[in-house]
Amino acid sequence: MSRRARLWVLAVGGLGLAVLLFAASLELPGFGGDRHPYGARAVEAALARHTSNVIAAVNFDQRAFDTLGEESILFCAALGTVVLLRQTSDERRVRPEPARVAPPVRRYALVALPVTLLIGLYVIAHGQLSPGGGFQGGVVVATALHLLYIAVDYRALERIRPVGLYAMADAAGEAAYLLLGAAGLVAGTAYLANVLPYGTFNTLASGGTVPLLNAAVGVEVASGVVVLLASFLDQAVEIVDADDTSDRSPDHHTPPEEKPT
């Protein structure tokens, strides 16, 4: 296809999109008014399916297919990062050197780690009840684990961060979302339809498939962020050029590690 033909295709496509957006905007409610037809429908649908957090109902029930796309973007990003930043034949891995950590920083990070981890798990588990959910809680959980890097050093982080296991958990979270969506087809309705009993309103078991989809996203996001950060940190801390003759092992010119107080 010639350059002129490509430009015509782009122009026609852009014009068609502009017409569709303009036509859709004609039916929008006035800005700043008291008429909110979409919000009212979303709240009504959330309450009808016993999901007290309307945002969770929108994300994992009313437009759950859209959330599948968002989750898949992170999964593909993690997969692509692992492929692009993998250790090549002209690189080698060296053990990271212990780092000096100021005692106040060490104490604060060690105290904040379990608290942050607990908050992240709470946000995931209560996503259908209160603000938050799998996306937010997953990021908090992944961040909590990396507080050990700040408190101690990179080797300590590696002991609680087996990247292979987190990569499998990342894939398991993505697969769980896909399979939960297929349950709707098995039940004879639409893909990702809410087919489970709605339970008692405002309890952990309420919302039908919403808490399960939310948990799948939490696992995928937490594991995916860990895998992403591991790929970047490995490149910055452990992986060097094979022809780099400098030895960074702790047996050679390693600075003394500051002990906790």
Short mmCIF file of C-alpha atoms in Angstrom, two decimals, residues 3-260:
data_model
loop_
_atom_site.label_atom_id
_atom_site.label_comp_id
_atom_site.label_asym_id
_atom_site.label_seq_id
_atom_site.Cartn_x
_atom_site.Cartn_y
_atom_site.Cartn_z
CA ARG A 3 1.87 6.27 1.40
CA ARG A 4 -1.06 8.15 -0.18
CA ALA A 5 -3.37 5.15 0.28
CA ARG A 6 -2.36 4.76 3.94
CA LEU A 7 -3.10 8.43 4.56
CA TRP A 8 -6.55 8.04 2.99
CA VAL A 9 -7.30 5.02 5.18
CA LEU A 10 -6.18 6.98 8.25
CA ALA A 11 -8.27 10.00 7.30
CA VAL A 12 -11.41 7.96 6.62
CA GLY A 13 -11.02 6.02 9.83
CA GLY A 14 -10.42 9.16 11.87
CA LEU A 15 -13.42 10.88 10.31
CA GLY A 16 -15.66 7.90 11.03
CA LEU A 17 -14.50 7.80 14.66
CA ALA A 18 -15.12 11.53 15.04
CA VAL A 19 -18.69 11.16 13.68
CA LEU A 20 -19.43 8.31 16.09
CA LEU A 21 -18.07 10.22 19.10
CA PHE A 22 -20.04 13.32 18.16
CA ALA A 23 -23.25 11.33 17.74
CA ALA A 24 -22.71 9.66 21.11
CA SER A 25 -22.06 12.99 22.84
CA LEU A 26 -25.46 14.35 21.75
CA GLU A 27 -27.23 12.09 24.28
CA LEU A 28 -24.92 12.85 27.20
CA PRO A 29 -26.48 14.60 30.22
CA GLY A 30 -25.56 18.24 30.73
CA PHE A 31 -22.34 18.93 32.65
CA GLY A 32 -22.93 19.90 36.28
CA GLY A 33 -26.59 18.92 36.30
CA ASP A 34 -28.47 16.68 38.71
CA ARG A 35 -29.33 14.04 36.10
CA HIS A 36 -26.95 11.05 36.23
CA PRO A 37 -28.55 8.22 34.27
CA TYR A 38 -25.42 6.08 34.04
CA GLY A 39 -24.57 6.40 37.72
CA ALA A 40 -28.13 5.57 38.70
CA ARG A 41 -28.10 2.44 36.53
CA ALA A 42 -24.72 1.36 37.92
CA VAL A 43 -25.86 1.79 41.54
CA GLU A 44 -29.14 0.00 40.86
CA ALA A 45 -27.36 -2.95 39.23
CA ALA A 46 -24.76 -3.16 42.04
CA LEU A 47 -27.41 -3.23 44.76
CA ALA A 48 -29.49 -5.77 42.83
CA ARG A 49 -26.48 -8.12 42.82
CA HIS A 50 -25.58 -7.49 46.48
CA THR A 51 -22.29 -5.71 45.77
CA SER A 52 -21.92 -2.78 48.16
CA ASN A 53 -18.87 -1.31 46.37
CA VAL A 54 -20.37 0.04 43.15
CA ILE A 55 -16.94 0.51 41.57
CA ALA A 56 -16.19 -3.19 42.08
CA ALA A 57 -19.59 -4.05 40.60
CA VAL A 58 -18.75 -1.98 37.52
CA ASN A 59 -15.24 -3.43 37.16
CA PHE A 60 -15.98 -7.11 37.80
CA ASP A 61 -19.64 -7.48 36.85
CA GLN A 62 -21.17 -4.80 34.64
CA ARG A 63 -18.08 -4.42 32.45
CA ALA A 64 -16.01 -7.41 33.52
CA PHE A 65 -14.92 -8.05 29.93
CA ASP A 66 -13.25 -4.65 29.82
CA THR A 67 -11.39 -5.47 33.04
CA LEU A 68 -10.13 -8.66 31.40
CA GLY A 69 -8.43 -6.47 28.82
CA GLU A 70 -6.87 -4.27 31.49
CA GLU A 71 -5.59 -7.30 33.39
CA SER A 72 -4.21 -8.81 30.19
CA ILE A 73 -2.29 -5.61 29.43
CA LEU A 74 -0.33 -5.99 32.68
CA PHE A 75 0.19 -9.71 32.03
CA CYS A 76 1.56 -9.03 28.54
CA ALA A 77 3.73 -6.20 29.88
CA ALA A 78 5.29 -8.52 32.46
CA LEU A 79 5.80 -11.25 29.87
CA GLY A 80 7.39 -8.86 27.39
CA THR A 81 9.68 -7.41 30.05
CA VAL A 82 10.90 -10.87 31.07
CA VAL A 83 11.67 -11.69 27.43
CA LEU A 84 13.41 -8.41 26.63
CA LEU A 85 15.43 -8.18 29.86
CA ARG A 86 16.46 -11.84 30.07
CA GLN A 87 20.14 -12.56 30.63
CA THR A 88 21.90 -12.91 27.30
CA SER A 89 25.02 -14.85 26.34
CA ASP A 90 27.23 -11.77 26.59
CA GLU A 91 26.12 -11.06 30.15
CA ARG A 92 26.83 -12.71 33.48
CA ARG A 93 25.22 -12.59 36.88
CA VAL A 94 27.14 -11.48 39.97
CA ARG A 95 26.07 -11.57 43.57
CA PRO A 96 24.99 -8.15 44.77
CA GLU A 97 27.06 -6.51 47.42
CA PRO A 98 25.65 -5.95 50.88
CA ALA A 99 24.56 -2.39 51.38
CA ARG A 100 24.83 -0.09 54.35
CA VAL A 101 21.40 0.86 55.65
CA ALA A 102 20.85 3.63 58.13
CA PRO A 103 19.36 2.21 61.34
CA PRO A 104 16.26 4.47 61.30
CA VAL A 105 15.52 3.44 57.72
CA ARG A 106 15.98 -0.21 58.59
CA ARG A 107 13.70 -0.03 61.60
CA TYR A 108 10.99 1.88 59.76
CA ALA A 109 11.02 -0.46 56.76
CA LEU A 110 10.94 -3.61 58.90
CA VAL A 111 7.96 -2.26 60.86
CA ALA A 112 6.18 -1.02 57.74
CA LEU A 113 6.61 -4.30 55.82
CA PRO A 114 4.09 -6.51 57.68
CA VAL A 115 1.69 -3.60 58.14
CA THR A 116 1.76 -2.77 54.43
CA LEU A 117 1.41 -6.42 53.49
CA LEU A 118 -1.62 -6.81 55.75
CA ILE A 119 -3.22 -3.66 54.32
CA GLY A 120 -2.71 -4.94 50.77
CA LEU A 121 -4.30 -8.31 51.54
CA TYR A 122 -7.20 -6.54 53.30
CA VAL A 123 -7.80 -4.28 50.32
CA ILE A 124 -7.93 -7.28 47.99
CA ALA A 125 -10.17 -9.38 50.25
CA HIS A 126 -12.67 -6.54 50.81
CA GLY A 127 -12.70 -5.21 47.26
CA GLN A 128 -16.43 -5.90 46.80
CA LEU A 129 -17.26 -4.16 50.08
CA SER A 130 -15.10 -1.06 50.38
CA PRO A 131 -12.92 1.20 48.20
CA GLY A 132 -9.99 -0.65 46.67
CA GLY A 133 -9.83 -4.07 45.08
CA GLY A 134 -7.46 -6.39 43.28
CA PHE A 135 -5.62 -3.75 41.27
CA GLN A 136 -4.90 -1.45 44.22
CA GLY A 137 -4.29 -4.21 46.77
CA GLY A 138 -2.01 -6.11 44.41
CA VAL A 139 0.27 -3.11 44.01
CA VAL A 140 0.35 -2.60 47.80
CA VAL A 141 1.29 -6.27 48.39
CA ALA A 142 4.11 -6.12 45.83
CA THR A 143 5.37 -2.87 47.35
CA ALA A 144 5.38 -4.41 50.83
CA LEU A 145 7.72 -7.19 49.76
CA HIS A 146 10.20 -4.70 48.36
CA LEU A 147 10.46 -2.91 51.69
CA LEU A 148 12.84 -5.73 52.61
CA TYR A 149 15.22 -4.45 49.93
CA ILE A 150 15.18 -1.05 51.63
CA ALA A 151 15.51 -2.50 55.13
CA VAL A 152 18.25 -5.07 54.48
CA ASP A 153 19.65 -5.64 50.98
CA TYR A 154 18.91 -7.22 47.62
CA ARG A 155 19.91 -10.72 48.68
CA ALA A 156 17.32 -10.63 51.47
CA LEU A 157 14.67 -9.64 48.95
CA GLU A 158 15.66 -12.50 46.67
CA ARG A 159 15.09 -15.02 49.47
CA ILE A 160 11.40 -14.10 49.71
CA ARG A 161 10.99 -13.43 45.99
CA PRO A 162 11.42 -16.60 43.94
CA VAL A 163 10.67 -15.07 40.57
CA GLY A 164 9.65 -18.38 39.01
CA LEU A 165 6.86 -18.89 41.54
CA TYR A 166 5.59 -15.35 41.10
CA ALA A 167 5.63 -15.78 37.33
CA MET A 168 3.47 -18.90 37.71
CA ALA A 169 1.14 -17.02 40.07
CA ASP A 170 0.91 -14.23 37.51
CA ALA A 171 -0.20 -16.72 34.85
CA ALA A 172 -2.54 -18.46 37.31
CA GLY A 173 -4.30 -15.17 38.11
CA GLU A 174 -4.82 -14.46 34.42
CA ALA A 175 -6.04 -18.01 33.77
CA ALA A 176 -8.42 -17.89 36.75
CA TYR A 177 -10.11 -14.78 35.36
CA LEU A 178 -10.51 -16.43 31.94
CA LEU A 179 -11.92 -19.63 33.43
CA LEU A 180 -14.35 -17.76 35.70
CA GLY A 181 -15.62 -16.00 32.61
CA ALA A 182 -16.14 -19.35 30.89
CA ALA A 183 -18.41 -20.37 33.78
CA GLY A 184 -21.04 -18.09 32.28
CA LEU A 185 -20.93 -20.01 29.02
CA VAL A 186 -21.23 -23.32 30.89
CA ALA A 187 -24.29 -21.95 32.72
CA GLY A 188 -25.88 -21.12 29.37
CA THR A 189 -25.51 -17.34 29.50
CA ALA A 190 -22.87 -14.78 28.43
CA TYR A 191 -19.11 -14.90 28.99
CA LEU A 192 -18.19 -13.34 32.36
CA ALA A 193 -21.85 -13.20 33.39
CA ASN A 194 -22.45 -13.22 37.15
CA VAL A 195 -23.78 -16.77 37.59
CA LEU A 196 -23.11 -17.49 41.28
CA PRO A 197 -25.55 -16.82 44.14
CA TYR A 198 -25.33 -13.20 45.23
CA GLY A 199 -25.10 -14.04 48.94
CA THR A 200 -25.89 -11.75 51.86
CA PHE A 201 -25.41 -8.06 51.16
CA ASN A 202 -22.30 -6.42 52.66
CA THR A 203 -20.52 -9.68 53.57
CA LEU A 204 -17.31 -11.22 52.19
CA ALA A 205 -19.33 -13.84 50.31
CA SER A 206 -21.64 -11.32 48.61
CA GLY A 207 -21.59 -10.27 44.98
CA GLY A 208 -21.58 -13.64 43.21
CA THR A 209 -18.51 -13.86 40.97
CA VAL A 210 -17.29 -10.35 41.89
CA PRO A 211 -15.06 -11.38 44.86
CA LEU A 212 -13.58 -14.27 42.86
CA LEU A 213 -12.72 -12.11 39.86
CA ASN A 214 -11.38 -9.45 42.22
CA ALA A 215 -9.14 -12.03 43.95
CA ALA A 216 -7.86 -13.31 40.59
CA VAL A 217 -6.90 -9.77 39.63
CA GLY A 218 -5.23 -9.26 43.01
CA VAL A 219 -3.04 -12.34 42.54
CA GLU A 220 -2.20 -11.38 38.96
CA VAL A 221 -1.36 -7.76 39.76
CA ALA A 222 0.74 -8.54 42.86
CA SER A 223 2.69 -11.26 41.06
CA GLY A 224 3.01 -9.29 37.83
CA VAL A 225 4.42 -6.23 39.60
CA VAL A 226 6.92 -8.43 41.48
CA VAL A 227 8.05 -10.03 38.20
CA LEU A 228 8.32 -6.62 36.51
CA LEU A 229 10.40 -5.13 39.31
CA ALA A 230 12.56 -8.24 39.51
CA SER A 231 13.43 -7.93 35.82
CA PHE A 232 14.46 -4.30 36.16
CA LEU A 233 16.27 -4.74 39.48
CA ASP A 234 18.20 -7.78 38.23
CA GLN A 235 19.47 -5.69 35.33
CA ALA A 236 20.49 -2.87 37.66
CA VAL A 237 21.98 -4.93 40.48
CA GLU A 238 23.10 -8.38 39.31
CA ILE A 239 23.57 -8.60 35.54
CA VAL A 240 26.76 -7.19 34.03
CA ASP A 241 28.60 -7.54 30.74
CA ALA A 242 30.53 -10.78 30.42
CA ASP A 243 33.73 -8.91 29.60
CA ASP A 244 33.46 -6.82 32.77
CA THR A 245 36.51 -7.95 34.72
CA SER A 246 35.53 -6.21 37.94
CA ASP A 247 34.50 -8.65 40.61
CA ARG A 248 31.56 -7.46 42.69
CA SER A 249 31.43 -10.52 44.92
CA PRO A 250 31.29 -9.82 48.65
CA ASP A 251 34.63 -11.58 49.07
CA HIS A 252 36.34 -8.67 47.33
CA HIS A 253 36.30 -5.03 48.39
CA THR A 254 32.89 -5.37 50.03
CA PRO A 255 31.99 -2.51 52.34
CA PRO A 256 31.17 -3.57 55.88
CA GLU A 257 27.46 -4.03 56.45
CA GLU A 258 26.02 -1.86 59.13
CA LYS A 259 24.37 -3.96 61.81
CA PRO A 260 20.89 -3.19 63.02
#
